[in-house]
Coordinates of N, CA and C and ligand atoms in Angstrom, one line a residue:
M1 N 0.6 -1.4 -0.2 CA 0.1 0.1 0.1 C 1.0 1.4 -0.1
K2 N -0.1 2.4 -0.9 CA 1.0 3.7 -0.7 C 0.0 4.9 0.5
I3 N 1.2 5.0 1.8 CA 0.6 5.3 2.7 C 1.7 6.7 2.8
L4 N 0.6 7.9 3.0 CA 1.1 9.2 3.4 C 0.6 9.7 5.0
I5 N 1.9 9.4 5.2 CA 1.3 10.1 7.6 C 2.0 11.5 7.2
L6 N 0.9 12.5 7.6 CA 0.9 13.5 8.0 C 1.9 13.9 9.4
G7 N 3.1 13.7 9.8 CA 3.9 13.3 10.5 C 4.1 15.1 11.7
G8 N 5.6 14.3 11.6 CA 5.7 15.8 12.8 C 5.6 15.2 14.9
T9 N 5.8 14.1 14.8 CA 5.6 13.3 16.5 C 6.4 12.1 16.1
A10 N 6.6 12.2 17.7 CA 7.2 10.6 17.7 C 6.2 9.6 17.2
E11 N 5.0 9.8 17.9 CA 4.2 8.3 17.0 C 3.9 8.5 15.7
A12 N 3.8 9.3 14.8 CA 3.8 9.3 13.4 C 5.0 8.3 13.1
R13 N 6.0 9.1 13.6 CA 8.0 8.1 13.4 C 7.4 7.0 13.6
E14 N 6.6 6.6 15.0 CA 6.7 4.9 15.7 C 5.7 4.1 14.4
L15 N 4.8 4.5 14.3 CA 3.7 4.3 13.1 C 4.6 4.0 11.7
A16 N 5.3 5.0 11.0 CA 6.5 4.7 10.4 C 7.2 3.7 10.1
N17 N 7.7 3.7 10.6 CA 8.6 2.5 10.9 C 7.9 1.3 10.7
R18 N 6.9 1.5 11.6 CA 6.3 -0.4 11.6 C 5.3 -0.7 10.5
L19 N 5.2 0.6 10.0 CA 3.7 0.3 8.9 C 5.4 0.0 7.6
V20 N 6.4 0.4 7.5 CA 7.8 0.0 6.8 C 8.0 -1.4 7.0
E21 N 8.2 -1.6 7.9 CA 8.5 -3.3 8.3 C 7.3 -4.3 8.3
L22 N 6.2 -3.8 7.5 CA 5.4 -4.6 7.4 C 5.1 -4.3 5.7
G23 N 5.7 -3.6 5.0 CA 6.5 -4.2 3.9 C 5.2 -2.6 2.8
H24 N 5.0 -1.8 3.6 CA 4.3 -0.6 3.0 C 5.2 -0.2 2.3
A25 N 5.0 1.3 1.7 CA 5.5 2.4 0.7 C 4.8 3.2 1.5
V26 N 5.6 3.5 2.8 CA 5.3 5.3 3.5 C 6.3 6.3 3.0
T27 N 5.8 7.5 3.0 CA 6.3 8.7 2.7 C 5.6 9.1 4.2
S28 N 6.6 9.6 4.8 CA 6.4 11.2 6.0 C 6.5 12.2 5.2
S29 N 5.1 12.9 6.0 CA 5.0 14.3 5.6 C 5.5 15.3 7.0
L30 N 6.5 16.2 6.2 CA 7.0 16.9 8.1 C 6.8 18.5 7.6
A31 N 6.4 19.1 8.2 CA 6.3 20.4 8.1 C 7.2 21.4 7.2
G32 N 8.4 20.6 7.8 CA 9.5 21.5 7.9 C 10.7 22.9 8.8
R33 N 9.3 22.8 9.7 CA 9.6 24.4 10.6 C 11.4 23.6 11.8
T34 N 11.1 22.5 12.3 CA 12.4 22.0 12.7 C 13.7 21.6 12.7
Q35 N 14.6 22.5 13.1 CA 16.5 22.1 12.4 C 16.3 20.9 13.0
N36 N 17.1 20.1 11.9 CA 17.3 18.7 12.7 C 16.3 17.6 13.2
P37 N 15.1 17.8 12.4 CA 14.1 16.6 12.9 C 14.9 15.0 12.8
T38 N 14.4 14.5 14.6 CA 14.0 13.0 13.9 C 13.5 12.5 12.9
L39 N 13.9 11.7 11.9 CA 13.4 11.1 10.8 C 12.9 9.4 10.8
P40 N 12.2 9.3 10.6 CA 11.5 7.9 10.6 C 11.9 6.7 9.3
T41 N 11.7 5.5 9.3 CA 12.5 5.5 8.3 C 11.2 5.3 7.0
G42 N 11.1 5.2 5.8 CA 10.6 5.3 4.8 C 11.3 6.7 3.7
A43 N 10.0 7.4 2.6 CA 10.7 8.7 2.4 C 9.8 9.4 3.1
V44 N 10.7 10.5 3.0 CA 10.0 11.6 4.1 C 10.2 12.8 2.7
R45 N 9.0 13.8 2.7 CA 9.0 15.0 2.6 C 8.6 16.2 2.9
L46 N 9.3 17.5 2.9 CA 8.8 18.4 3.8 C 8.3 19.6 3.3
G47 N 7.3 20.4 4.1 CA 7.0 21.3 3.5 C 5.5 21.2 3.4
G48 N 4.9 22.5 3.3 CA 3.1 22.3 2.9 C 2.4 21.9 1.3
F49 N 1.5 21.5 1.3 CA 0.8 21.3 0.2 C 0.1 22.1 -0.8
G50 N 0.2 23.3 0.6 CA -0.6 24.2 -0.3 C -2.4 24.2 0.2
G51 N -2.7 24.3 1.4 CA -4.1 23.5 1.7 C -4.4 22.4 1.6
A52 N -6.1 22.0 2.1 CA -6.4 21.0 1.5 C -6.6 20.6 -0.1
S53 N -6.7 21.4 -1.2 CA -6.7 21.2 -2.2 C -5.4 20.7 -3.1
G54 N -4.3 21.2 -2.0 CA -2.7 20.8 -2.8 C -2.9 19.2 -2.4
L55 N -3.7 19.4 -0.7 CA -3.1 17.6 -0.3 C -3.7 17.1 -1.2
A56 N -5.1 17.2 -1.6 CA -6.1 16.4 -2.3 C -5.5 15.9 -3.7
D57 N -4.6 17.3 -4.6 CA -3.9 17.3 -5.7 C -2.4 15.8 -5.2
Y58 N -1.8 15.9 -4.0 CA -0.8 15.3 -3.8 C -1.2 14.0 -3.9
L59 N -2.3 13.8 -3.4 CA -3.1 12.0 -2.7 C -3.2 11.2 -4.2
G60 N -3.7 12.5 -5.2 CA -4.3 12.0 -6.3 C -2.9 11.3 -7.0
S61 N -2.0 12.5 -7.3 CA -0.9 12.0 -8.0 C 0.3 11.2 -7.7
E62 N 0.2 10.8 -6.3 CA 1.1 10.1 -6.2 C 0.7 8.7 -6.0
G63 N -0.9 8.3 -6.1 CA -1.4 7.4 -6.0 C -1.5 7.0 -4.8
I64 N -1.6 7.5 -3.4 CA -1.6 6.8 -2.4 C -2.7 6.8 -1.7
E65 N -2.9 5.7 -1.2 CA -4.0 5.1 -1.0 C -4.6 4.6 0.8
R66 N -3.6 5.1 1.2 CA -3.7 5.7 2.5 C -3.7 6.7 3.0
L67 N -4.5 7.4 3.4 CA -3.8 8.9 4.6 C -3.7 8.7 6.4
V68 N -2.9 8.8 6.3 CA -2.7 8.9 8.4 C -2.4 10.5 8.8
D69 N -3.4 10.8 9.5 CA -3.0 12.5 10.2 C -2.7 12.1 11.8
A70 N -1.1 12.0 11.7 CA -0.5 11.9 12.8 C 0.2 13.0 13.6
T71 N -0.6 14.5 13.2 CA 0.0 15.7 13.5 C -0.1 15.7 15.0
H72 N 0.5 16.5 15.7 CA 0.4 16.9 16.8 C -0.8 17.9 17.0
P73 N -1.6 17.0 18.0 CA -3.2 17.8 18.6 C -3.5 19.2 18.2
Y74 N -2.5 20.0 18.2 CA -2.6 21.4 18.0 C -2.2 21.7 16.3
A75 N -1.6 20.8 15.7 CA -1.9 21.2 14.0 C -3.3 21.3 13.8
G76 N -4.1 22.0 14.1 CA -5.2 22.4 13.5 C -5.4 22.4 12.4
I77 N -4.8 23.0 11.5 CA -5.1 23.7 9.9 C -4.8 22.2 9.3
M78 N -3.9 21.6 9.6 CA -3.4 20.5 8.8 C -4.3 19.4 9.4
S79 N -4.4 19.1 10.1 CA -5.5 18.0 10.5 C -6.9 18.5 10.3
A80 N -7.3 19.5 10.1 CA -8.8 20.0 8.9 C -8.3 19.5 8.0
N81 N -7.6 20.1 7.3 CA -6.8 19.9 5.9 C -7.4 18.6 5.3
A82 N -6.5 17.6 6.1 CA -6.2 16.4 6.0 C -8.2 15.6 5.9
V83 N -9.2 16.3 6.7 CA -10.5 16.2 6.4 C -10.8 15.9 5.0
A84 N -10.5 17.7 4.9 CA -11.1 17.8 3.6 C -10.7 17.3 2.0
A85 N -9.4 17.0 2.3 CA -8.5 16.4 1.2 C -8.8 14.8 0.8
A86 N -9.2 14.0 2.4 CA -9.7 12.9 2.0 C -11.0 12.9 1.7
A87 N -12.2 13.7 1.9 CA -13.1 14.0 1.5 C -13.3 14.2 0.0
A88 N -12.4 14.9 -0.4 CA -12.1 15.3 -2.0 C -11.1 14.1 -2.5
S89 N -10.6 13.7 -2.3 CA -10.0 12.9 -2.9 C -10.6 11.0 -3.0
G90 N -11.2 10.8 -1.7 CA -11.8 9.5 -1.9 C -11.1 8.7 -0.8
V91 N -9.9 9.0 -0.8 CA -8.8 8.0 0.4 C -8.7 8.0 1.8
P92 N -8.7 7.0 1.9 CA -9.7 6.1 3.4 C -8.2 7.2 4.0
L93 N -9.3 7.7 5.6 CA -8.3 8.8 5.8 C -8.5 7.8 7.8
V94 N -6.9 8.0 8.7 CA -7.3 7.5 10.0 C -6.1 8.3 10.6
R95 N -7.0 9.3 11.5 CA -5.9 10.1 12.5 C -6.0 9.4 14.2
Y96 N -4.8 9.3 13.9 CA -3.9 9.2 15.2 C -3.4 10.5 16.2
M97 N -4.6 10.5 17.1 CA -4.1 11.1 18.3 C -3.8 10.7 19.7
R98 N -2.7 11.1 20.2 CA -2.8 10.9 21.8 C -4.1 11.0 22.9
P99 N -4.3 10.2 23.0 CA -5.6 11.3 24.1 C -5.2 12.5 25.1
S100 N -6.5 13.1 25.5 CA -6.2 14.4 25.6 C -5.8 14.0 27.2
W101 N -5.6 15.1 27.9 CA -5.1 14.6 29.5 C -6.8 14.9 30.6
D102 N -6.6 14.1 31.1 CA -7.6 14.9 32.2 C -7.7 15.8 33.0
Q103 N -8.9 16.5 33.6 CA -8.1 16.9 35.1 C -8.9 15.8 36.5
P104 N -7.5 15.8 37.1 CA -7.4 14.9 38.2 C -8.7 15.8 39.0
E105 N -8.6 14.8 40.0 CA -9.7 15.5 41.2 C -9.4 15.9 41.9
G106 N -9.3 17.9 42.3 CA -9.1 18.6 43.1 C -8.4 19.7 42.5
A107 N -7.6 19.3 41.0 CA -6.8 20.1 40.4 C -7.6 22.1 40.3
D108 N -6.5 23.0 40.1 CA -7.2 24.1 39.7 C -7.1 24.2 38.2
W109 N -7.2 24.2 37.2 CA -7.4 24.4 36.1 C -8.4 24.9 35.5
T110 N -8.2 26.1 34.8 CA -9.2 26.8 33.9 C -8.8 26.4 32.3
H111 N -10.2 26.4 31.5 CA -10.5 26.4 30.7 C -10.3 26.9 30.0
V112 N -9.4 27.5 28.6 CA -9.6 28.2 27.4 C -9.4 28.2 26.5
T113 N -9.6 28.5 25.3 CA -9.9 27.6 24.0 C -8.9 28.3 22.7
T114 N -8.3 30.0 23.2 CA -7.1 30.1 22.6 C -5.9 30.9 23.4
A115 N -5.3 31.0 22.6 CA -3.9 32.0 23.7 C -4.2 33.2 24.1
T116 N -4.6 33.9 23.3 CA -5.8 35.2 23.1 C -6.4 34.9 25.1
E117 N -7.2 34.5 25.1 CA -8.3 34.1 26.3 C -6.8 34.1 27.5
A118 N -6.1 32.5 27.0 CA -5.6 32.4 27.8 C -4.6 33.5 29.0
A119 N -3.9 34.1 27.8 CA -3.2 35.8 28.2 C -4.2 36.7 29.2
A120 N -5.5 37.1 28.6 CA -6.2 37.5 29.6 C -6.4 36.8 30.7
A121 N -6.5 35.4 30.8 CA -6.8 34.7 32.1 C -5.9 35.2 33.5
L122 N -4.8 35.6 33.1 CA -3.3 35.5 34.2 C -4.0 36.4 34.8
P123 N -3.8 36.5 36.2 CA -4.2 38.0 37.5 C -2.4 38.8 36.9
A124 N -2.7 40.2 37.5 CA -1.6 41.3 37.2 C -0.4 40.1 38.3
G125 N 0.6 40.3 38.4 CA 1.8 39.9 39.1 C 1.9 38.5 38.9
A126 N 1.5 38.1 38.2 CA 1.1 36.2 37.9 C 2.3 36.1 37.7
R127 N 3.4 34.9 38.0 CA 4.7 34.2 37.9 C 4.1 33.2 37.2
V128 N 4.7 33.0 35.6 CA 3.9 32.2 35.1 C 5.2 31.0 34.6
L129 N 5.0 29.6 34.2 CA 5.2 28.8 33.4 C 5.0 28.9 32.2
L130 N 5.4 28.8 31.1 CA 4.6 29.6 29.5 C 4.7 28.3 29.1
T131 N 4.0 26.9 28.6 CA 4.9 25.7 27.9 C 3.9 25.7 26.7
T132 N 3.3 26.9 26.3 CA 2.9 26.9 24.8 C 3.3 26.7 23.8
G133 N 4.2 26.7 23.6 CA 5.4 27.0 22.2 C 5.3 28.0 21.6
H134 N 5.9 28.4 20.3 CA 6.0 29.8 19.6 C 4.7 30.4 19.4
T135 N 3.6 29.5 18.9 CA 2.3 30.2 18.8 C 1.5 31.1 19.6
G136 N 1.1 32.1 19.8 CA 1.0 32.8 20.4 C 1.6 33.5 21.5
L137 N 2.8 33.2 20.8 CA 3.8 34.1 22.2 C 4.0 34.9 22.5
A138 N 3.3 36.2 21.3 CA 3.2 37.6 21.6 C 2.6 37.9 22.5
E139 N 1.3 37.1 22.6 CA 0.2 37.4 23.4 C 0.9 37.5 24.7
F140 N 1.5 36.3 25.2 CA 1.9 36.3 26.3 C 2.8 37.3 26.9
V141 N 3.8 37.8 25.8 CA 4.6 38.9 25.8 C 4.0 39.9 26.4
G142 N 3.2 40.2 25.8 CA 2.1 41.6 25.7 C 1.2 42.0 27.2
R143 N 2.0 40.9 27.9 CA 1.3 41.1 29.8 C 2.7 41.5 30.4
S144 N 3.2 42.3 30.5 CA 4.8 42.8 31.1 C 4.2 42.7 32.2
D145 N 2.7 43.1 32.5 CA 2.8 43.4 34.7 C 2.8 41.8 35.3
C146 N 3.6 40.7 34.1 CA 3.2 39.5 35.0 C 4.8 39.0 34.6
C147 N 5.4 37.8 35.4 CA 6.7 37.8 35.2 C 6.9 35.8 34.7
L148 N 7.2 35.9 33.1 CA 7.0 34.9 32.4 C 8.0 34.1 31.7
L149 N 8.4 32.7 32.8 CA 8.9 31.7 32.1 C 8.9 31.0 31.0
V150 N 9.7 31.0 29.7 CA 8.7 30.8 28.8 C 9.9 29.3 28.4
R151 N 9.1 28.2 28.3 CA 10.5 27.5 28.2 C 10.0 26.5 26.8
L152 N 10.8 26.7 25.8 CA 11.2 26.3 24.3 C 12.0 25.8 24.5
I153 N 11.6 24.6 23.3 CA 12.7 23.8 22.6 C 13.6 24.7 21.8
E154 N 13.5 25.1 21.0 CA 14.0 26.1 20.0 C 13.9 27.5 20.5
A155 N 15.1 28.5 20.2 CA 14.8 29.8 20.5 C 14.0 30.4 19.9
P156 N 12.7 31.6 20.3 CA 11.7 32.3 19.3 C 12.7 33.5 18.5
A157 N 12.0 33.9 17.5 CA 12.4 34.8 16.4 C 12.6 36.2 17.8
M158 N 11.8 36.0 18.3 CA 11.8 37.4 19.1 C 12.8 37.5 20.4
A159 N 13.1 38.5 20.4 CA 13.8 38.8 22.1 C 12.7 39.0 23.2
M160 N 13.3 37.9 24.2 CA 12.3 38.5 25.4 C 12.7 39.7 25.9
P161 N 11.7 40.8 26.3 CA 12.1 41.6 27.4 C 12.2 41.6 28.6
P162 N 11.8 42.4 29.3 CA 12.7 42.0 31.1 C 11.8 41.4 31.7
H163 N 10.4 41.4 31.6 CA 9.6 40.6 32.0 C 9.9 38.9 31.5
A164 N 10.2 38.9 30.9 CA 10.3 37.6 29.8 C 11.5 36.6 30.3
R165 N 11.6 35.2 30.7 CA 12.9 34.7 30.5 C 12.7 33.4 29.5
L166 N 13.2 32.8 29.1 CA 13.7 32.2 28.2 C 14.7 30.4 28.7
L167 N 13.8 29.6 29.1 CA 14.1 28.1 29.2 C 14.6 27.2 28.7
Q168 N 15.3 27.5 27.6 CA 15.7 26.4 26.9 C 15.6 25.1 27.3
D169 N 15.0 24.2 27.4 CA 14.8 22.5 27.4 C 14.0 21.5 26.6
R170 N 13.8 20.4 26.7 CA 13.6 18.9 25.9 C 12.7 18.2 27.0
P171 N 11.7 18.1 26.4 CA 11.1 16.5 27.0 C 11.9 15.2 26.9
P172 N 11.7 15.0 27.5 CA 11.0 14.5 28.8 C 11.4 15.4 30.1
Y173 N 10.2 15.8 30.8 CA 10.2 16.2 32.1 C 9.5 14.7 32.8
D174 N 10.2 14.9 34.6 CA 10.3 14.5 35.8 C 9.4 15.4 36.3
L175 N 8.9 14.5 37.2 CA 8.1 15.1 38.5 C 8.7 16.2 39.2
A176 N 10.1 15.6 39.7 CA 11.1 15.6 40.6 C 11.4 17.2 40.2
A177 N 11.7 17.2 39.1 CA 12.5 18.1 38.3 C 11.6 19.2 38.0
E178 N 10.1 19.1 37.5 CA 9.0 19.5 37.3 C 8.9 20.5 38.7
T179 N 8.8 19.7 39.8 CA 8.1 20.0 40.8 C 9.1 21.0 41.3
A180 N 10.8 20.8 41.9 CA 12.0 21.5 41.7 C 11.7 23.3 41.1
L181 N 11.2 23.0 39.4 CA 11.5 24.5 38.6 C 10.2 25.3 39.2
L182 N 9.1 24.7 39.6 CA 7.8 25.0 39.9 C 8.3 26.1 41.5
E183 N 9.1 25.5 42.4 CA 9.3 26.3 43.5 C 10.3 27.0 43.4
R184 N 11.5 27.2 42.7 CA 12.9 27.8 43.1 C 12.2 28.5 41.5
E185 N 11.5 28.5 41.0 CA 11.1 29.9 40.2 C 9.4 30.7 40.9
K186 N 9.5 30.1 42.1 CA 7.8 30.7 42.7 C 7.1 30.9 41.7
I187 N 6.5 30.2 41.1 CA 5.6 29.9 40.1 C 4.5 29.5 40.1
T188 N 3.5 30.6 39.9 CA 1.7 30.4 40.5 C 1.4 30.1 39.3
H189 N 1.6 30.4 37.9 CA 0.2 30.0 37.2 C 1.5 28.8 36.0
L190 N 0.4 28.0 35.5 CA 1.0 27.6 34.8 C 0.1 26.9 33.0
V191 N 1.1 27.9 32.7 CA -0.3 27.7 30.9 C 0.3 26.5 30.0
T192 N -0.3 25.9 29.6 CA -0.2 25.0 28.9 C -1.2 24.4 27.8
K193 N -0.9 24.0 26.5 CA -2.1 23.3 25.6 C -2.0 21.9 26.3
N194 N -3.3 21.0 26.0 CA -3.5 19.7 26.2 C -2.6 18.9 25.3
S195 N -1.5 18.9 25.2 CA -1.3 18.0 24.6 C -1.0 16.2 24.0
G196 N -1.3 15.8 25.5 CA -1.0 14.8 26.0 C -0.3 14.0 26.3
G197 N -0.1 13.0 26.3 CA 1.3 11.6 26.1 C 1.6 12.1 27.4
R198 N 3.0 10.9 27.7 CA 3.7 11.0 29.3 C 4.6 12.0 29.5
Q199 N 5.6 12.3 28.0 CA 6.8 13.3 28.3 C 6.9 14.6 28.5
T200 N 5.5 15.3 28.5 CA 5.5 16.8 29.2 C 4.1 16.6 30.3
M201 N 3.8 15.5 30.7 CA 2.3 15.6 31.7 C 3.1 15.6 33.1
A202 N 4.5 15.5 33.3 CA 4.9 16.0 35.0 C 4.5 17.5 35.3
K203 N 4.5 18.4 35.0 CA 4.1 19.7 34.9 C 3.1 20.0 35.5
L204 N 1.9 18.8 34.8 CA 0.6 19.1 35.8 C 0.6 18.0 37.1
E205 N 0.9 17.3 37.9 CA 1.3 16.3 38.8 C 1.9 17.3 39.6
A206 N 2.9 18.5 39.2 CA 3.8 18.8 40.1 C 3.0 20.6 40.2
A207 N 2.6 21.1 39.6 CA 1.4 22.0 39.5 C 0.2 21.3 41.1
Q208 N -0.2 20.7 40.3 CA -1.2 20.8 41.8 C -0.4 20.6 43.0
Q209 N 0.5 19.6 43.3 CA 1.0 19.4 44.3 C 1.6 20.8 45.3
M210 N 1.6 21.5 44.0 CA 2.7 22.5 44.6 C 1.4 24.1 44.7
D211 N -0.4 23.3 44.6 CA -0.9 24.5 44.4 C -0.8 25.8 43.3
V212 N 0.0 25.3 42.1 CA 0.1 26.2 40.8 C -1.2 26.1 40.3
K213 N -2.1 27.4 39.4 CA -3.3 26.8 39.0 C -2.9 27.1 37.6
V214 N -3.5 26.2 37.0 CA -3.2 25.5 35.7 C -3.9 26.5 34.7
I215 N -4.0 27.4 33.6 CA -4.6 27.6 32.6 C -4.4 26.5 31.6
M216 N -5.8 26.2 31.1 CA -5.2 24.7 29.9 C -5.8 25.2 28.9
I217 N -4.9 25.4 27.5 CA -6.3 25.8 26.0 C -6.3 24.5 25.1
A218 N -7.8 24.5 25.6 CA -8.5 23.2 24.6 C -7.6 23.4 23.2
R219 N -8.0 21.7 23.0 CA -7.3 21.6 21.3 C -8.0 21.8 20.4
P220 N -7.7 22.2 19.2 CA -9.0 22.7 18.4 C -9.4 21.7 17.8
A221 N -10.8 22.6 16.9 CA -12.1 21.0 16.2 C -11.2 21.1 14.7
Y222 N -11.5 19.5 14.6 CA -10.5 18.7 13.6 C -11.2 18.5 12.5
G223 N -12.6 18.0 12.7 CA -13.8 17.6 11.8 C -13.4 16.2 11.9
P224 N -14.6 15.5 11.6 CA -14.7 14.0 11.7 C -13.7 12.9 10.9
A225 N -13.4 11.9 11.7 CA -12.7 11.3 10.6 C -12.8 10.0 11.9
L226 N -12.1 8.6 11.5 CA -12.0 7.2 12.2 C -10.4 7.8 13.2
E227 N -10.8 7.5 14.0 CA -9.7 8.8 15.0 C -9.2 6.8 16.5
V228 N -7.9 6.8 16.4 CA -7.4 5.6 17.1 C -6.4 6.0 17.6
S229 N -5.8 5.7 19.0 CA -4.6 6.8 19.8 C -3.2 5.6 20.4
S230 N -3.2 4.6 19.2 CA -1.9 3.5 19.5 C -1.6 2.9 18.1
V231 N -0.4 2.9 17.4 CA 0.2 2.0 16.5 C -1.1 1.0 16.3
E232 N -1.0 -0.1 17.0 CA -1.5 -1.0 16.8 C -3.3 -0.7 16.1
A233 N -3.7 0.4 16.8 CA -5.3 0.4 16.3 C -5.2 1.0 15.2
A234 N -4.1 2.0 15.1 CA -4.1 2.5 13.8 C -3.8 1.5 12.2
I235 N -2.7 0.7 12.7 CA -2.7 -0.7 11.5 C -3.7 -1.2 11.5
T236 N -5.0 -1.8 12.1 CA -6.2 -2.3 12.3 C -7.0 -1.2 11.5
A237 N -7.0 0.3 11.6 CA -8.7 0.9 11.3 C -7.6 1.4 9.6
L238 N -6.3 0.7 9.6 CA -6.2 1.7 8.0 C -6.7 0.3 7.6
A239 N -6.9 -1.0 7.8 CA -7.1 -2.3 7.1 C -6.0 -2.7 6.6
L240 N -4.7 -2.7 7.5 CA -3.5 -3.0 6.6 C -2.8 -4.4 7.4
N241 N -3.8 -5.0 8.2 CA -2.9 -6.0 8.6 C -3.6 -7.5 8.2
G242 N -4.1 -7.9 7.0 CA -3.7 -9.0 6.0 C -3.0 -8.7 5.3
Ligands
NAP1 P1 -0.8 23.8 11.3 O1 -0.6 25.1 11.9 O2 -1.5 22.6 11.4 O3 -0.2 23.6 9.7 C1 -0.1 25.3 9.3 C2 0.5 24.4 8.2 O4 1.6 24.3 7.9 C3 -0.6 23.7 7.0 O5 -1.5 23.8 6.6 C4 0.4 22.8 6.3 O6 0.8 23.7 5.1 C5 2.0 22.6 7.2 N1 1.7 21.7 7.7 C6 1.2 21.7 8.9 N2 1.5 20.1 9.9 C7 2.6 20.0 8.1 C8 2.9 18.3 7.8 N3 2.7 17.1 8.9 N4 3.8 18.1 6.5 C9 3.3 19.0 5.7 N5 2.6 20.2 5.6 C10 2.7 20.6 7.3 O7 0.6 23.1 11.5 P2 1.9 23.6 12.9 O8 1.0 23.8 14.6 O9 2.4 25.0 13.1 O10 2.1 22.0 13.3 C11 4.0 22.1 12.5 C12 4.1 21.0 11.9 O11 4.7 20.6 13.4 C13 3.4 19.3 12.2 O12 3.8 18.1 11.7 C14 2.5 19.1 13.7 O13 2.6 17.7 14.0 C15 4.5 19.9 13.9 N6 3.7 20.0 15.5 C16 3.4 20.5 16.2 C17 3.2 21.2 17.6 C18 2.2 22.4 17.8 O14 1.9 22.7 19.5 N7 1.6 22.7 17.1 C19 4.1 20.4 18.4 C20 5.0 19.1 18.2 C21 5.2 19.0 16.5 P3 0.0 23.7 3.7 O15 -1.4 24.3 4.1 O16 0.8 24.2 2.7 O17 -0.4 22.0 3.3

């Protein structure tokens, strides 16, 4: 089978490697934003398709038989494009998405839908650990009445003003280190996306232990698709077992 995986996640790499092992012709598509990305086995293409119609054209011209959306839960545009392109081309789509985190009993989470709302939800004087990535960073940095610790894997294009500090680090993070960070930096608020998965989950438990308030930005809506949350379930859903 010729399979296109929309990737950019550890899960997408894992699935690509497994499908190559099973003998399929796999192409993984990456947006091309990360320097030196870890690559899966199989073919790799870099860069956008030119919207949903560009992706539908690509599916047709390359003779793709299965489409997998294994992008990050917050790559909402790409996921919506995958739904539209699958409908337009008739190529079966499976969405492989890690489950979201659930709010534990007693945890103090404020639910918002955008970075703008999240920035507005911060009280003046808050000491914030910001873990929402590059998107919407300017909204938070605009809160000069707060003290921001901005944790990113790669440095942002924008310079940090005096009330914001960059912390360059890379997951996985563990509970002991996350708790120590919150304590050392006297963090009062954690702003996060609901990325799911184990690699960055410890911050939520640390926040609960340290009475740090969580501002949780909800996942975007992508449109309907057959959705799974494991490699094996994806293989079954793609009907590639036989
Ligand atoms: P996005 O906002 O949903 O997508 C914006 C545009 O980038 C899309 O319209 C598409 O361009 C292009 N694009 C996105 N993912 C692509 C892919 N896998 N292959 C080819 N083109 C892609 O996406 P994003 O949030 O910027 O994420 C970009 C990539 O980083 C994704 O692959 C995602 O899995 C990964 N990632 C994102 C996050 C996050 O928090 N958003 C975290 C970790 C990894 P065209 O319209 O031209 O096709």
